[in-house]
Amino acid sequence: MTTEGLRFPNGTTVVIAVFLIALPCILPSLTLASEILVLATGALSCTLLLGSVGLLSFGQGLYFGLGAYVSAILIRDFEMSALAATIAASLAGCLLAAAAGLLIVRRQGVYFVMLTLAFAQMGFFLALAFPRLTGGENGFGNVPRTAIAFGQFALSNPLLLYVFLAILSFAAFALVQRIVASPFGSVLNSIRYNESRSEALGYDARRFKLAAVTMAGGIAALAGAMNTLMLNFVPLSAIDVETSERLLIASLIGGVGSPLGALIGASVLSAMSDFLSPIWPRWSMVVALLLIVTVLFLRDGLLGLGGVLRRQGKEMPNG
């Protein structure tokens, strides 16, 4: 990530808070607003890895799916509150990411990417192989609308559900901003640009990358738990590789230079899905085209579009 976030809270924090408050007012449905929050929180885990330490992961769907299943099981079978189940799901994501990270961070570049993809595929086939636990192809259903905590504030109210999801999402965004603004975040940034030099200065790059992978896993699992609260159901696709791709695409389109990019990318991707899919079955081609344009011409994603236009304007000859 860029160094614009070296103070916390900052202007980006305010923009994110205002955006989350205004979102249900400017969209036609609370469902779409909630979908954006879930996708944005999941994409934030990719933004943390790629933007802060330069790690490209195709496996965040593994932790997303784990968070979804853990929260659903705790709510349906153990009658836990939404808050307790969400916290437990996030911790489960951290633990799994830490265990997988012990192996993953030993490799760099394409080998790191392939290992994340392999773990994601393994998680998908495990979910498929144990239908009594996960529901298999049919998904994990009959998850009741529970209360937030202590039997209070039932999430059967769509507006209350959105408010709760918005609070969880804002907490995740604030956490990532705080990480970026900390000395720990500065070390991650130095590893991203020159890992060898960071190690020469005495920093153990593997430990720092393992910490980043662990936190990103917890954030992705949080998004999975939020998805369960929204749907009251866990489809098998929650742990599919396609989920990992969707989270990564949202992060890249929005821009990994700031946590705000995850929110922008998720909003664009969810809006395109909601408005284009009913009128054109192959609407994903538009997403592919947008991703190509972003990768080739917008290195900072849609978040950096304003800067690109300003530079182009200055380079144009006068009159």
Tab-separated table of C-alpha atoms in Angstrom, residues 50-174:
chain	number	residue	atom	x	y	z
A	50	LEU	CA	-0.991	-7.594	-2.179
A	51	GLY	CA	-0.920	-3.924	-1.235
A	52	SER	CA	1.125	-4.177	1.953
A	53	VAL	CA	3.543	-7.035	1.397
A	54	GLY	CA	3.183	-7.862	-2.318
A	55	LEU	CA	1.709	-11.359	-1.882
A	56	LEU	CA	-0.731	-12.460	-4.572
A	57	SER	CA	-3.164	-15.012	-3.158
A	58	PHE	CA	-5.667	-17.159	-5.034
A	59	GLY	CA	-6.699	-18.876	-1.827
A	60	GLN	CA	-8.707	-16.354	0.190
A	61	GLY	CA	-11.876	-18.210	-0.706
A	62	LEU	CA	-10.668	-21.039	1.538
A	63	TYR	CA	-10.856	-18.805	4.613
A	64	PHE	CA	-14.048	-17.158	3.392
A	65	GLY	CA	-15.686	-20.583	3.134
A	66	LEU	CA	-14.302	-21.695	6.491
A	67	GLY	CA	-15.735	-18.612	8.165
A	68	ALA	CA	-19.084	-19.235	6.506
A	69	TYR	CA	-19.278	-22.874	7.625
A	70	VAL	CA	-17.980	-22.280	11.156
A	71	SER	CA	-20.443	-19.460	11.819
A	72	ALA	CA	-23.347	-21.443	10.337
A	73	ILE	CA	-22.583	-24.521	12.440
A	74	LEU	CA	-22.217	-22.497	15.631
A	75	ILE	CA	-25.466	-20.608	15.033
A	76	ARG	CA	-27.592	-23.564	13.954
A	77	ASP	CA	-26.214	-26.424	16.044
A	78	PHE	CA	-24.870	-24.597	19.111
A	79	GLU	CA	-27.336	-21.671	19.170
A	80	MET	CA	-24.586	-19.063	19.423
A	81	SER	CA	-25.280	-15.375	18.938
A	82	ALA	CA	-24.274	-13.660	15.707
A	83	LEU	CA	-21.450	-11.739	17.353
A	84	ALA	CA	-19.952	-14.779	19.106
A	85	ALA	CA	-20.191	-16.923	15.977
A	86	THR	CA	-18.581	-14.203	13.881
A	87	ILE	CA	-15.675	-13.793	16.300
A	88	ALA	CA	-15.170	-17.577	16.450
A	89	ALA	CA	-15.237	-17.800	12.641
A	90	SER	CA	-12.616	-15.054	12.352
A	91	LEU	CA	-10.374	-16.827	14.861
A	92	ALA	CA	-10.789	-20.086	12.941
A	93	GLY	CA	-9.720	-18.272	9.774
A	94	CYS	CA	-6.634	-16.918	11.553
A	95	LEU	CA	-5.681	-20.375	12.826
A	96	LEU	CA	-6.074	-22.070	9.453
A	97	ALA	CA	-4.205	-19.265	7.681
A	98	ALA	CA	-1.386	-19.502	10.215
A	99	ALA	CA	-1.128	-23.283	9.725
A	100	ALA	CA	-1.184	-23.006	5.926
A	101	GLY	CA	1.098	-19.981	6.026
A	102	LEU	CA	3.870	-21.964	7.711
A	103	LEU	CA	4.255	-23.761	4.384
A	104	ILE	CA	3.130	-21.066	1.961
A	105	VAL	CA	5.523	-18.309	3.038
A	106	ARG	CA	8.493	-20.589	2.394
A	107	ARG	CA	8.014	-19.915	-1.303
A	108	GLN	CA	7.916	-16.742	-3.378
A	109	GLY	CA	6.435	-15.565	-6.662
A	110	VAL	CA	4.494	-18.065	-8.746
A	111	TYR	CA	5.214	-20.866	-6.257
A	112	PHE	CA	3.493	-18.884	-3.499
A	113	VAL	CA	0.511	-18.295	-5.800
A	114	MET	CA	0.265	-21.991	-6.729
A	115	LEU	CA	0.393	-23.061	-3.094
A	116	THR	CA	-2.473	-20.728	-2.165
A	117	LEU	CA	-4.470	-22.132	-5.084
A	118	ALA	CA	-3.677	-25.713	-4.035
A	119	PHE	CA	-4.864	-25.108	-0.462
A	120	ALA	CA	-8.048	-23.489	-1.782
A	121	GLN	CA	-8.776	-26.501	-3.994
A	122	MET	CA	-8.082	-28.836	-1.086
A	123	GLY	CA	-10.605	-26.965	1.061
A	124	PHE	CA	-13.245	-27.190	-1.670
A	125	PHE	CA	-12.852	-30.950	-2.087
A	126	LEU	CA	-12.895	-31.484	1.690
A	127	ALA	CA	-16.183	-29.587	1.905
A	128	LEU	CA	-17.510	-31.736	-0.915
A	129	ALA	CA	-16.260	-34.964	0.695
A	130	PHE	CA	-18.015	-34.462	4.056
A	131	PRO	CA	-21.663	-33.746	3.208
A	132	ARG	CA	-22.848	-34.618	6.729
A	133	LEU	CA	-20.849	-31.707	8.090
A	134	THR	CA	-21.046	-29.181	5.249
A	135	GLY	CA	-24.127	-30.278	3.304
A	136	GLY	CA	-21.971	-31.078	0.285
A	137	GLU	CA	-23.368	-29.927	-3.049
A	138	ASN	CA	-26.660	-28.955	-1.392
A	139	GLY	CA	-24.993	-26.482	0.936
A	140	PHE	CA	-25.467	-25.922	4.649
A	141	GLY	CA	-29.039	-24.782	5.240
A	142	ASN	CA	-31.601	-24.026	7.941
A	143	VAL	CA	-29.426	-21.398	9.619
A	144	PRO	CA	-31.806	-19.343	11.779
A	145	ARG	CA	-31.891	-15.565	12.070
A	146	THR	CA	-30.182	-15.220	15.415
A	147	ALA	CA	-29.778	-12.211	17.691
A	148	ILE	CA	-26.614	-10.115	17.738
A	149	ALA	CA	-25.765	-10.850	21.384
A	150	PHE	CA	-27.458	-11.836	24.675
A	151	GLY	CA	-30.721	-12.539	22.874
A	152	GLN	CA	-31.083	-8.886	21.891
A	153	PHE	CA	-31.477	-7.249	18.461
A	154	ALA	CA	-32.717	-10.063	16.230
A	155	LEU	CA	-31.275	-9.887	12.708
A	156	SER	CA	-34.637	-10.616	11.097
A	157	ASN	CA	-34.828	-6.853	10.514
A	158	PRO	CA	-32.998	-6.141	7.185
A	159	LEU	CA	-31.923	-2.662	8.279
A	160	LEU	CA	-30.530	-3.941	11.579
A	161	LEU	CA	-28.714	-6.682	9.665
A	162	TYR	CA	-27.117	-4.091	7.394
A	163	VAL	CA	-26.088	-1.942	10.358
A	164	PHE	CA	-24.456	-4.925	12.060
A	165	LEU	CA	-22.632	-5.934	8.865
A	166	ALA	CA	-21.532	-2.330	8.344
A	167	ILE	CA	-20.059	-2.195	11.858
A	168	LEU	CA	-18.158	-5.445	11.267
A	169	SER	CA	-16.924	-4.229	7.883
A	170	PHE	CA	-15.828	-0.849	9.224
A	171	ALA	CA	-13.957	-2.588	12.054
A	172	ALA	CA	-12.065	-4.665	9.463
A	173	PHE	CA	-11.220	-1.594	7.376
A	174	ALA	CA	-10.102	0.338	10.457
